[in-house]
Tab-separated table of C-alpha atoms in Angstrom:
chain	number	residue	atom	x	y	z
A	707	UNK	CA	-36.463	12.115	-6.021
A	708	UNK	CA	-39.622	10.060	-5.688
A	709	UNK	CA	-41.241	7.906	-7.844
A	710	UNK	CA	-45.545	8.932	-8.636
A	711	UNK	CA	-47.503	6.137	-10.150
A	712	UNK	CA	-50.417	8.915	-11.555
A	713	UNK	CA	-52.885	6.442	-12.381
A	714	UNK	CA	-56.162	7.776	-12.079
A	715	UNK	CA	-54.715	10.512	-15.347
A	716	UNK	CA	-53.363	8.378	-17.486
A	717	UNK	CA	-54.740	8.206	-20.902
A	718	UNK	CA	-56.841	5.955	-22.238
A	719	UNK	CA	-56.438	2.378	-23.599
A	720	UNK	CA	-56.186	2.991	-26.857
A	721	UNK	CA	-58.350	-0.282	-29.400
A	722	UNK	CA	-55.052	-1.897	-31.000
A	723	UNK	CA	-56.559	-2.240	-34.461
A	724	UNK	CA	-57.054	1.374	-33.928
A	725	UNK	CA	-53.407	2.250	-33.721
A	726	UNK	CA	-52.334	-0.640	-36.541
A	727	UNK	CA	-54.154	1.240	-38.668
A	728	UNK	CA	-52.413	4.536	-37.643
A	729	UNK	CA	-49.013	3.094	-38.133
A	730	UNK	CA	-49.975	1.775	-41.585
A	731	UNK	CA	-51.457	4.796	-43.145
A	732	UNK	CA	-47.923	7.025	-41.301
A	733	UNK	CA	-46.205	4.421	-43.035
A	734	UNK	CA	-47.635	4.808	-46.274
A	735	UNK	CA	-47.650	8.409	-46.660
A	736	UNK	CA	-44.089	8.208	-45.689
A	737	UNK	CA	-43.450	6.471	-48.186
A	738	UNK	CA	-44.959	7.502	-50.651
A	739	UNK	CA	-43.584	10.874	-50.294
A	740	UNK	CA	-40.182	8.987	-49.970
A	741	UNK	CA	-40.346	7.336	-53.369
A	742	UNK	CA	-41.613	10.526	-55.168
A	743	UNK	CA	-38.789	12.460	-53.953
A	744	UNK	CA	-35.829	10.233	-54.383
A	745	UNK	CA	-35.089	10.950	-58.211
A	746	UNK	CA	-34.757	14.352	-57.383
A	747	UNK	CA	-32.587	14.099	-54.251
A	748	UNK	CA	-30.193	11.716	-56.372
A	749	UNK	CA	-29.749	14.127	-59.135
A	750	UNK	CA	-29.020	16.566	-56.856
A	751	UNK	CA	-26.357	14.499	-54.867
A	752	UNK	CA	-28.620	14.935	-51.525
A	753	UNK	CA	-28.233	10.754	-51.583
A	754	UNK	CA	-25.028	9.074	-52.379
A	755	UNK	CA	-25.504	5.913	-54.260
A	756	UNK	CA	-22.759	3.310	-53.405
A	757	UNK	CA	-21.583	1.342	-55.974
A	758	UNK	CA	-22.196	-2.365	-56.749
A	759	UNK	CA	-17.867	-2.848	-56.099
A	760	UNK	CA	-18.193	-0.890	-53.232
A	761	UNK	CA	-17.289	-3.997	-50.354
A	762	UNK	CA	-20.139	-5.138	-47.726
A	763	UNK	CA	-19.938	-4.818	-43.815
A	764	UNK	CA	-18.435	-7.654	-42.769
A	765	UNK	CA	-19.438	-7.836	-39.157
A	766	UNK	CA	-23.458	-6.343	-37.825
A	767	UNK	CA	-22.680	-2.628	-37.206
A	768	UNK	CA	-21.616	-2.428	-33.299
A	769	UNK	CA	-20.273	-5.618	-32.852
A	770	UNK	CA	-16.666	-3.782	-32.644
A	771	UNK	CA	-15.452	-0.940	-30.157
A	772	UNK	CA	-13.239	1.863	-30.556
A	773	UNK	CA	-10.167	1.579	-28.685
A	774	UNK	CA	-8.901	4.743	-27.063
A	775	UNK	CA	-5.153	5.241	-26.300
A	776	UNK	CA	-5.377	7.447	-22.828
A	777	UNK	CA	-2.192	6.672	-21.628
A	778	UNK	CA	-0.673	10.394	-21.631
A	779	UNK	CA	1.554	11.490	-19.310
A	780	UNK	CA	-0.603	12.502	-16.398
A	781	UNK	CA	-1.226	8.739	-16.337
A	782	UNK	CA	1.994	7.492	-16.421
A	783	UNK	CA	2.800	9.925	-13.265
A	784	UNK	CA	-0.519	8.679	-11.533
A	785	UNK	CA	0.845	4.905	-12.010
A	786	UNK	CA	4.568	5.534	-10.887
A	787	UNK	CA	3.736	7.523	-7.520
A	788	UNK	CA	-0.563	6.371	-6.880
A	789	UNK	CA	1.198	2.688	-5.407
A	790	UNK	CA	3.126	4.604	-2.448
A	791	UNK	CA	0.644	6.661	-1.242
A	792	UNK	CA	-1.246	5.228	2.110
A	793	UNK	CA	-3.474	6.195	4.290
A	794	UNK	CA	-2.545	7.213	8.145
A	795	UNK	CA	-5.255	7.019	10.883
A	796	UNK	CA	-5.013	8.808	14.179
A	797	UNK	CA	-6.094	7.037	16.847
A	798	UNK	CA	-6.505	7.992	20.488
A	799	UNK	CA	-7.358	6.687	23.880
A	800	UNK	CA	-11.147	7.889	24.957
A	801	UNK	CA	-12.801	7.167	27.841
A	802	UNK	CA	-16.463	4.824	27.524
A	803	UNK	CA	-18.597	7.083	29.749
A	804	UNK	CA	-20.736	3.597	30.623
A	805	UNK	CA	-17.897	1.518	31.547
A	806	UNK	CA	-15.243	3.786	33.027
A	807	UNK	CA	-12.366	2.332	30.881
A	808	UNK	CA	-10.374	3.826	28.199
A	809	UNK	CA	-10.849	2.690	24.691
A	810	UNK	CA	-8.512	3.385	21.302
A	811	UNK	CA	-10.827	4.805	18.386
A	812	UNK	CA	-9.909	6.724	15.352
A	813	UNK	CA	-10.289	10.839	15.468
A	814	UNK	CA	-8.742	11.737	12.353
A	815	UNK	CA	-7.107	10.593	8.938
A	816	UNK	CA	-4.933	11.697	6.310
A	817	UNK	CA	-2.498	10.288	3.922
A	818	UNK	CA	1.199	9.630	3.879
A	819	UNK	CA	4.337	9.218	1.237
A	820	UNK	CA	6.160	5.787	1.307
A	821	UNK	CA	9.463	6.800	0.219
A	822	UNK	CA	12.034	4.055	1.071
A	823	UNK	CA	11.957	0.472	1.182
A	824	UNK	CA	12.647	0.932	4.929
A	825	UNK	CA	9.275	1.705	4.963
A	826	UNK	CA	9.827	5.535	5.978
A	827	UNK	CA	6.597	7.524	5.387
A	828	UNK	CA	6.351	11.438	5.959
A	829	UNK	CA	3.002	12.844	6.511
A	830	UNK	CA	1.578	15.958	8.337
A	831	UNK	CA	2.453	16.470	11.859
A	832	UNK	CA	-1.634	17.633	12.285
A	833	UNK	CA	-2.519	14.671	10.430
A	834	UNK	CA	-0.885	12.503	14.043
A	835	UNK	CA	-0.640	14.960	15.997
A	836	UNK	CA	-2.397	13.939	19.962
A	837	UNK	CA	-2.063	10.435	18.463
A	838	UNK	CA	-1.918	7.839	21.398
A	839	UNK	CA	-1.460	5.351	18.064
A	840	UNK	CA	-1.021	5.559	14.311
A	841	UNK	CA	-2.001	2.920	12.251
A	842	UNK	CA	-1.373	3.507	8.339
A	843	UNK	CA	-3.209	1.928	5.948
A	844	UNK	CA	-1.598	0.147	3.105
A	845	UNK	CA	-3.888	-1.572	0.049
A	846	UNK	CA	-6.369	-3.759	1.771
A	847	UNK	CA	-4.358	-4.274	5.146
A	848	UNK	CA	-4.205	-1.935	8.392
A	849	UNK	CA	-0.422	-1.690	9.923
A	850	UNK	CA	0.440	-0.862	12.855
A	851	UNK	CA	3.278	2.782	12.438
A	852	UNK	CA	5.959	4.139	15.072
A	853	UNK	CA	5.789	7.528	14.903
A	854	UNK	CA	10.182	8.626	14.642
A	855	UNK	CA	9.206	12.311	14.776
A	856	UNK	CA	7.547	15.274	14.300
A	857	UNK	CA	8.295	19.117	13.533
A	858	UNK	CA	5.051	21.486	14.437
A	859	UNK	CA	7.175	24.445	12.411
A	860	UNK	CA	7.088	22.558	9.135
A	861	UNK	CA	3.930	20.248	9.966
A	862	UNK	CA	5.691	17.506	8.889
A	863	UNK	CA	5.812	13.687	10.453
A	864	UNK	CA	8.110	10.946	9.851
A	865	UNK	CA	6.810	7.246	10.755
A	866	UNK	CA	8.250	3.551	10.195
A	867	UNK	CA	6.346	0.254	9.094
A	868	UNK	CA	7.984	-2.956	9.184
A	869	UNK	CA	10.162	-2.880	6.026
A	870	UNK	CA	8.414	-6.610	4.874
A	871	UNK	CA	4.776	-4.763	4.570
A	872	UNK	CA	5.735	-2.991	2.141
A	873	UNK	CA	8.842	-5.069	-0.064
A	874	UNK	CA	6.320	-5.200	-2.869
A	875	UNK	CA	5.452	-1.460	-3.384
A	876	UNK	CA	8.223	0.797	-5.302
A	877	UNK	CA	8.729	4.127	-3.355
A	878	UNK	CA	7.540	7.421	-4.154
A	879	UNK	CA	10.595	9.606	-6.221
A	880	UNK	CA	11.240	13.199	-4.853
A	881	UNK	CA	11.810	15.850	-7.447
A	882	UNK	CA	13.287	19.424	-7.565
A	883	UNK	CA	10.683	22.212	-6.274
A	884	UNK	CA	13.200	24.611	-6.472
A	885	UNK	CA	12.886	24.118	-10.696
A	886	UNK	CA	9.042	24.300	-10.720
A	887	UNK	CA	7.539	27.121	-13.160
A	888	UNK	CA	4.264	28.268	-12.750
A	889	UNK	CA	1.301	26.764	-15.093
A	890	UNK	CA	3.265	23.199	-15.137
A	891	UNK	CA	1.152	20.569	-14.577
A	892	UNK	CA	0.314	19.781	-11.018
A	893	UNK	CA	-1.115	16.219	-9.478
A	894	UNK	CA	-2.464	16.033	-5.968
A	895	UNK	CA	-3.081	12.333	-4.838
A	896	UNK	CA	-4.256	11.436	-1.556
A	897	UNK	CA	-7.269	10.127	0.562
A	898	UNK	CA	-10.238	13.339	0.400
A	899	UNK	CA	-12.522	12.330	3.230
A	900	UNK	CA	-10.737	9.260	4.187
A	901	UNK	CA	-9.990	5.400	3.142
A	902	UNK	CA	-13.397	5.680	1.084
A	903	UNK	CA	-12.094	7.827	-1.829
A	904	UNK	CA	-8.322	6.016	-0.978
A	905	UNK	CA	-5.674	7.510	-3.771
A	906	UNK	CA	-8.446	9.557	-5.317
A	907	UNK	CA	-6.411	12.127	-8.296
A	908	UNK	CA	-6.853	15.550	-8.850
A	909	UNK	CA	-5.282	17.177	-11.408
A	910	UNK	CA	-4.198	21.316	-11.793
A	911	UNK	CA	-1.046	23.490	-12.277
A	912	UNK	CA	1.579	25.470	-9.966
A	913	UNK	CA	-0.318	28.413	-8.996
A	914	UNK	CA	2.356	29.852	-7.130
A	915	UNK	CA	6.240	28.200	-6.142
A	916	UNK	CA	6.723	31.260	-3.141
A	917	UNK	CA	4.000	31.850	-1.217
A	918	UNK	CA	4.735	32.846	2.804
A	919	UNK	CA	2.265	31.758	5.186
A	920	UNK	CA	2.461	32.345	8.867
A	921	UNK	CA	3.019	29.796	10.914
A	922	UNK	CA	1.471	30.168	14.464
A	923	UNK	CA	1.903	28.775	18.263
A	924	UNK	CA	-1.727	26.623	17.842
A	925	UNK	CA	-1.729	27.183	22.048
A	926	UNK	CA	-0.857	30.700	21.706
A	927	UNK	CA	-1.668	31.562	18.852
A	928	UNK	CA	1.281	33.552	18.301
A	929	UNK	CA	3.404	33.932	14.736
A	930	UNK	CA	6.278	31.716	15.426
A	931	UNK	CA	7.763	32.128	11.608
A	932	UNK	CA	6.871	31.805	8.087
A	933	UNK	CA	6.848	29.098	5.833
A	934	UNK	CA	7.341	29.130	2.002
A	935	UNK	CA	4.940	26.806	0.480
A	936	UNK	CA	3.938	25.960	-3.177
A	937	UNK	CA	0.095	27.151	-4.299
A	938	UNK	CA	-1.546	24.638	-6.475
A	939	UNK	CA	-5.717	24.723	-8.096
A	940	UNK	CA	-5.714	20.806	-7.862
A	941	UNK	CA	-8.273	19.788	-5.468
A	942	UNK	CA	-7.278	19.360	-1.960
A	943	UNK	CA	-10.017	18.477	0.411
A	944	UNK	CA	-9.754	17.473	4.296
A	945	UNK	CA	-8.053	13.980	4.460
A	946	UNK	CA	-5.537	15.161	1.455
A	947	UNK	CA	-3.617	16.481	4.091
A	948	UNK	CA	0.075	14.277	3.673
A	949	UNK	CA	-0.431	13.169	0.238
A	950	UNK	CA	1.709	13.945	-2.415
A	951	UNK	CA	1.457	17.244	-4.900
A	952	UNK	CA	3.689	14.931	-8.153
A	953	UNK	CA	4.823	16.958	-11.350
A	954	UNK	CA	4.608	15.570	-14.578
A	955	UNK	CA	7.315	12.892	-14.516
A	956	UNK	CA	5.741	11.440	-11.598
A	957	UNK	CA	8.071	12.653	-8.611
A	958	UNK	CA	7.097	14.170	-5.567
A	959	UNK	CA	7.520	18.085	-5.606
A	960	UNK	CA	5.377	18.854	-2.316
A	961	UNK	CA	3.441	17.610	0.232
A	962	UNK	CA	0.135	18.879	0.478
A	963	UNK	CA	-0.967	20.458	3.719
A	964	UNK	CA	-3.689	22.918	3.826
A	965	UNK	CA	-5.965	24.731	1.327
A	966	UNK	CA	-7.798	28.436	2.086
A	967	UNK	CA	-11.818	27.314	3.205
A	968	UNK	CA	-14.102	29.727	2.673
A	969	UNK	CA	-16.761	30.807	0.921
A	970	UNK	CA	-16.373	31.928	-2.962
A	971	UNK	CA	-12.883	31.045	-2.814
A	972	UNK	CA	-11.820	27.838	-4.824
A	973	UNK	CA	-8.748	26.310	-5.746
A	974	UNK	CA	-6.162	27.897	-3.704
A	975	UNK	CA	-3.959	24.805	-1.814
A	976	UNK	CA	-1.375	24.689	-0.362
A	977	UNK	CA	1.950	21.944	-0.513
A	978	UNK	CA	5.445	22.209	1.479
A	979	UNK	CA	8.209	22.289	-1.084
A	980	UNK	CA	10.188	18.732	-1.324
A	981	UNK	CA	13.527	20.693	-1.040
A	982	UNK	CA	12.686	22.580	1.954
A	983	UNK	CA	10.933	18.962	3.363
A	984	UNK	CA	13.868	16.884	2.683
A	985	UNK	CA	16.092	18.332	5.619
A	986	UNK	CA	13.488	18.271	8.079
A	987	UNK	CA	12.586	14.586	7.038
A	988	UNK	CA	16.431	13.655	7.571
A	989	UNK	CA	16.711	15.093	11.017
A	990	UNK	CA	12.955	13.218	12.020
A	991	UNK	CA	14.814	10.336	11.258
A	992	UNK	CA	18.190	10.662	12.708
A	993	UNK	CA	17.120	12.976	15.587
A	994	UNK	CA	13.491	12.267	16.103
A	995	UNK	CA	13.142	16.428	16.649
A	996	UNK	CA	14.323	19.653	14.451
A	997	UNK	CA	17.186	21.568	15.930
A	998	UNK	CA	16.872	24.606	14.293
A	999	UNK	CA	18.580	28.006	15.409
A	1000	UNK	CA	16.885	31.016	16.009
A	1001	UNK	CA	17.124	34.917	15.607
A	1002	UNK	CA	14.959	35.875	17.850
A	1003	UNK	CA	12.664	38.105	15.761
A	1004	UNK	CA	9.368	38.193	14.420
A	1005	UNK	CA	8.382	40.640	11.363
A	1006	UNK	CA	6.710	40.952	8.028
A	1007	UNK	CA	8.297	41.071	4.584
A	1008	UNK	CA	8.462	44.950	4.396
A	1009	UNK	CA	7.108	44.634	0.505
A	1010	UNK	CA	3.694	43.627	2.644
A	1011	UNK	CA	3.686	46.255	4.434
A	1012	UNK	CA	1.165	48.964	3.330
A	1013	UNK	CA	3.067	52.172	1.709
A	1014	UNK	CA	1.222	54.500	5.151
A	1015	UNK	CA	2.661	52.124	7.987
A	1016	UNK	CA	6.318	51.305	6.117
A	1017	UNK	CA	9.548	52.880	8.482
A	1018	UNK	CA	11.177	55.775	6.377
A	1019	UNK	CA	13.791	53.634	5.102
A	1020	UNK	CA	15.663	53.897	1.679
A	1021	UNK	CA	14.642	50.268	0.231
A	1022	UNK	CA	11.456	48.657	-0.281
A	1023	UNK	CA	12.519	45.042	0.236
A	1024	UNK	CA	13.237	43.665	3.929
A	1025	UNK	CA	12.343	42.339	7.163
A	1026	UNK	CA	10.522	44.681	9.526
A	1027	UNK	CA	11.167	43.704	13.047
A	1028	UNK	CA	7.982	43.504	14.796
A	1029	UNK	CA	8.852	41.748	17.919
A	1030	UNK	CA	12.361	40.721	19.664
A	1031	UNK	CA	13.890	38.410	21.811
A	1032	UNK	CA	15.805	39.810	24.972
A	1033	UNK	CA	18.894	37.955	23.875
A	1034	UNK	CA	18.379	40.308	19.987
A	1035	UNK	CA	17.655	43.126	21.715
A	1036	UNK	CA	20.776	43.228	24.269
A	1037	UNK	CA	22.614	41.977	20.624
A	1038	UNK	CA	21.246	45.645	19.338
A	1039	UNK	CA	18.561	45.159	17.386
A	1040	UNK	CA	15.589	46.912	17.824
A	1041	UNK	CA	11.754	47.227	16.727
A	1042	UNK	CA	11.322	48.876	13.760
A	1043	UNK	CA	14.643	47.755	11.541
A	1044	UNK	CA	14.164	46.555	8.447
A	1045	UNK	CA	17.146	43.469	7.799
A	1046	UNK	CA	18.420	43.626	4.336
A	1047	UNK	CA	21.304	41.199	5.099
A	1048	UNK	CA	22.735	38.751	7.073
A	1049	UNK	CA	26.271	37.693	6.606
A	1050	UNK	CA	26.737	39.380	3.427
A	1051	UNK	CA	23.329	37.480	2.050
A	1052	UNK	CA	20.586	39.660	1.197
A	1053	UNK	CA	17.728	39.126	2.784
A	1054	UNK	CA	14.229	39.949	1.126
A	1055	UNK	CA	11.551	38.738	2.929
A	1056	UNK	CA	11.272	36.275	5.524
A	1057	UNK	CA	11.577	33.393	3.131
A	1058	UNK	CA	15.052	34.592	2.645
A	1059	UNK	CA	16.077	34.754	6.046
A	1060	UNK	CA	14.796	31.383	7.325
A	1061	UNK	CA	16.080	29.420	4.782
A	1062	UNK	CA	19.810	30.723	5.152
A	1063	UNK	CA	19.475	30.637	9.576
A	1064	UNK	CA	18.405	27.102	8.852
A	1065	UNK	CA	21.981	26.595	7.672
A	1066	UNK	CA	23.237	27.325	10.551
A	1067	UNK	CA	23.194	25.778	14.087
A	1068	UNK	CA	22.916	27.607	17.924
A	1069	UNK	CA	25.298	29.398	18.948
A	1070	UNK	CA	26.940	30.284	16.136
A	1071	UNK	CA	27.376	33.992	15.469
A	1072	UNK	CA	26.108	35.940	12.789
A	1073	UNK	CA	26.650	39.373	11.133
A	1074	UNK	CA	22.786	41.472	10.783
A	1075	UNK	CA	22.794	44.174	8.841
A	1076	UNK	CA	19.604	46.493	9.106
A	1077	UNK	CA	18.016	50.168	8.124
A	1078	UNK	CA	16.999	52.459	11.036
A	1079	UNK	CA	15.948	55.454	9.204
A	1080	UNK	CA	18.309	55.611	6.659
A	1081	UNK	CA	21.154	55.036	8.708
A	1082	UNK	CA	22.880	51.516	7.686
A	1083	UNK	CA	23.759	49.733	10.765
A	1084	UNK	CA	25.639	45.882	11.553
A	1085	UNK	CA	24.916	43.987	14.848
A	1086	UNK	CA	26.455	40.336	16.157
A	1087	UNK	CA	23.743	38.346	16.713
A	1088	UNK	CA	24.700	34.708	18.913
A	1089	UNK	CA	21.600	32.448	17.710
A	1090	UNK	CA	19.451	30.855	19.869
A	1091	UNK	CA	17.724	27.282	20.253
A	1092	UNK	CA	14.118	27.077	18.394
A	1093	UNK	CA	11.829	25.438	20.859
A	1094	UNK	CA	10.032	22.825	19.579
């Protein structure tokens, strides 16, 4: 906006006896008019009178504030987790195109979740993914991180900071997602847009606690699985990605990792579940990798699946097999059969079957039952070895 110094149409200097004069005369024909109509605004209790016991200000009228009590318990949550949540900076080796040589600059930043005094932080895997180094940033000091491992399934990191950076900052709690109920309160913290807006709050409710979104080969670009996620309306903007999604007690019920980008669509995020992060942090840790069995399927929840394009089976909840491995195929499953259990566990969707195959390990056997038609049919299935 720009400022315009309209000189040349200003008014006119105005004599300033002129406008004393003006004020007088307002003055007394307020006045007047002010003292004729008093009697009858008293008698008819327009104007309060005060009376002569009634007790004078003691102090000049503002000299005192009004003090607010805002410390509800959104607040409280805020304080108890906004200490462990630092920044993580990707940084990778470019070449200068004027000297030939390779230097280290930062492509990318997110946030993490100090959650030990080990100094253990889990982030997004995308958030340090390509990284040549990761560098997390912790109040006003930059710290070198080694990254212990990462899982491209879950997106999730896990990285280490010497344990003495961080002896003065009390570790984020992890709660229960599995007890979340939708329209709680729900509290996003993170860095939107990097270390400028460092720890910035947002503040909605559980949208959602099972939502299924495909995960996909990012080289390929082929549906490797599905992942359950929570579905939150509290902001989350590029750089969130990492931070913490906190319920009202302050402990850590997600870890927010995506939100849907596109025009007239607004507060629809996206956090991986605590209970469903918690394993996969543990083996990133011990491991440094996820060894994870596989099926060897790929489908769609059958309830997804428009009513015209459904197989003629006699249940409406499922897995349709879209695709199969050699190794499930030889095992006798084929394309088209909808799996309603496996080892005596119903199954669904594909929420249903992930979580209980991630209970398992390779090469142990398991007992798929499946619809073709209406036919019921069980199949020995020998799991494989996920690729990461």
């Amino acid at each position: 906006m720009g400022f315009y110094d309209d000189f040349d149409t200003r008014p006119k200097r105005q004599s300033p006896l002129k406008w004393f004069a003006l004020i007088v005369v307002s003055a007394l024909v307020g006045s007047g008019t002010t003292l004729a109509l008093v009697p009858t605004m008293i008698k008819s209790n327009w104007i309060n009178i005060p009376s002569a016991t009634a007790p004078a200000l003691d102090k000049p009228v503002g000299t005192t504030g009004v003090t607010v009590n805002v410390n509800s318990q959104v607040t409280q949550a805020v304080n108890k987790v906004k200490p462990a949540i630092v920044g993580v900076l990707n940084l990778q080796k470019t070449n200068n195109f004027w000297s030939d040589q390779s230097q280290t600059q930062e492509t990318g930043s997110g946030s993490g979740i100090l959650f030990d005094k080990e100094g253990h932080i889990v982030t997004n895997n995308h958030v340090v993914e390509g990284a040549s180094e990761v560098d997390v940033v912790i109040g006003d000091q930059q710290v070198k991180a080694k990254v212990l491992g990462q899982d491209k399934y879950t997106d999730l990191a896990v990285l280490q900071v010497p344990a003495d950076k961080v002896k003065d900052i009390q570790p984020a709690q992890f709660g229960n997602s599995d007890a979340l109920q939708i329209g709680e309160p729900a509290i996003a913290i993170g860095n939107p847009l990097g270390q400028a807006f460092a720890q910035s709050v947002t503040v909605g409710v559980i949208s959602a606690t099972k939502r299924d979104l495909p995960v996909k080969d990012p080289e390929t670009g082929q549906e490797l699985m599905t992942q359950t996620v929570l579905q939150t309306d509290a902001a989350i903007n590029p750089g969130n990605s990492g931070g913490a999604l906190v319920n009202i007690a302050g402990q850590v019920v997600g870890i927010n990792s995506a939100k849907i980008a596109m025009t007239g669509v607004e507060g629809i995020g996206f956090a991986i579940p605590i209970n469903e992060a918690k394993p996969i942090i543990q083996q990133l840790m011990n491991n440094g990798k996820v060894v994870r069995p596989m099926l060897g399927v790929a489908g769609y929840n059958l309830s997804d699946v428009p009513e015209e394009y459904r197989p003629d089976v006699p249940v409406d909840e499922g897995v349709l097999i879209k695709t199969l491995s050699p190794e499930a195929k030889s095992a006798g499953l084929q394309r088209g059969d909808v799996i309603v259990k496996i080892d005596n566990q119903d199954v669904k969707n594909m929420s249903d079957l992930k979580k209980y195959l991630f209970t398992k390990q390779p090469g142990d056997t398991v007992q798929v039952t499946v619809y073709r038609g209406h036919n019921q049919k069980t199949v020995s299935v020998k799991l494989q070895t996920l690729q990461n």
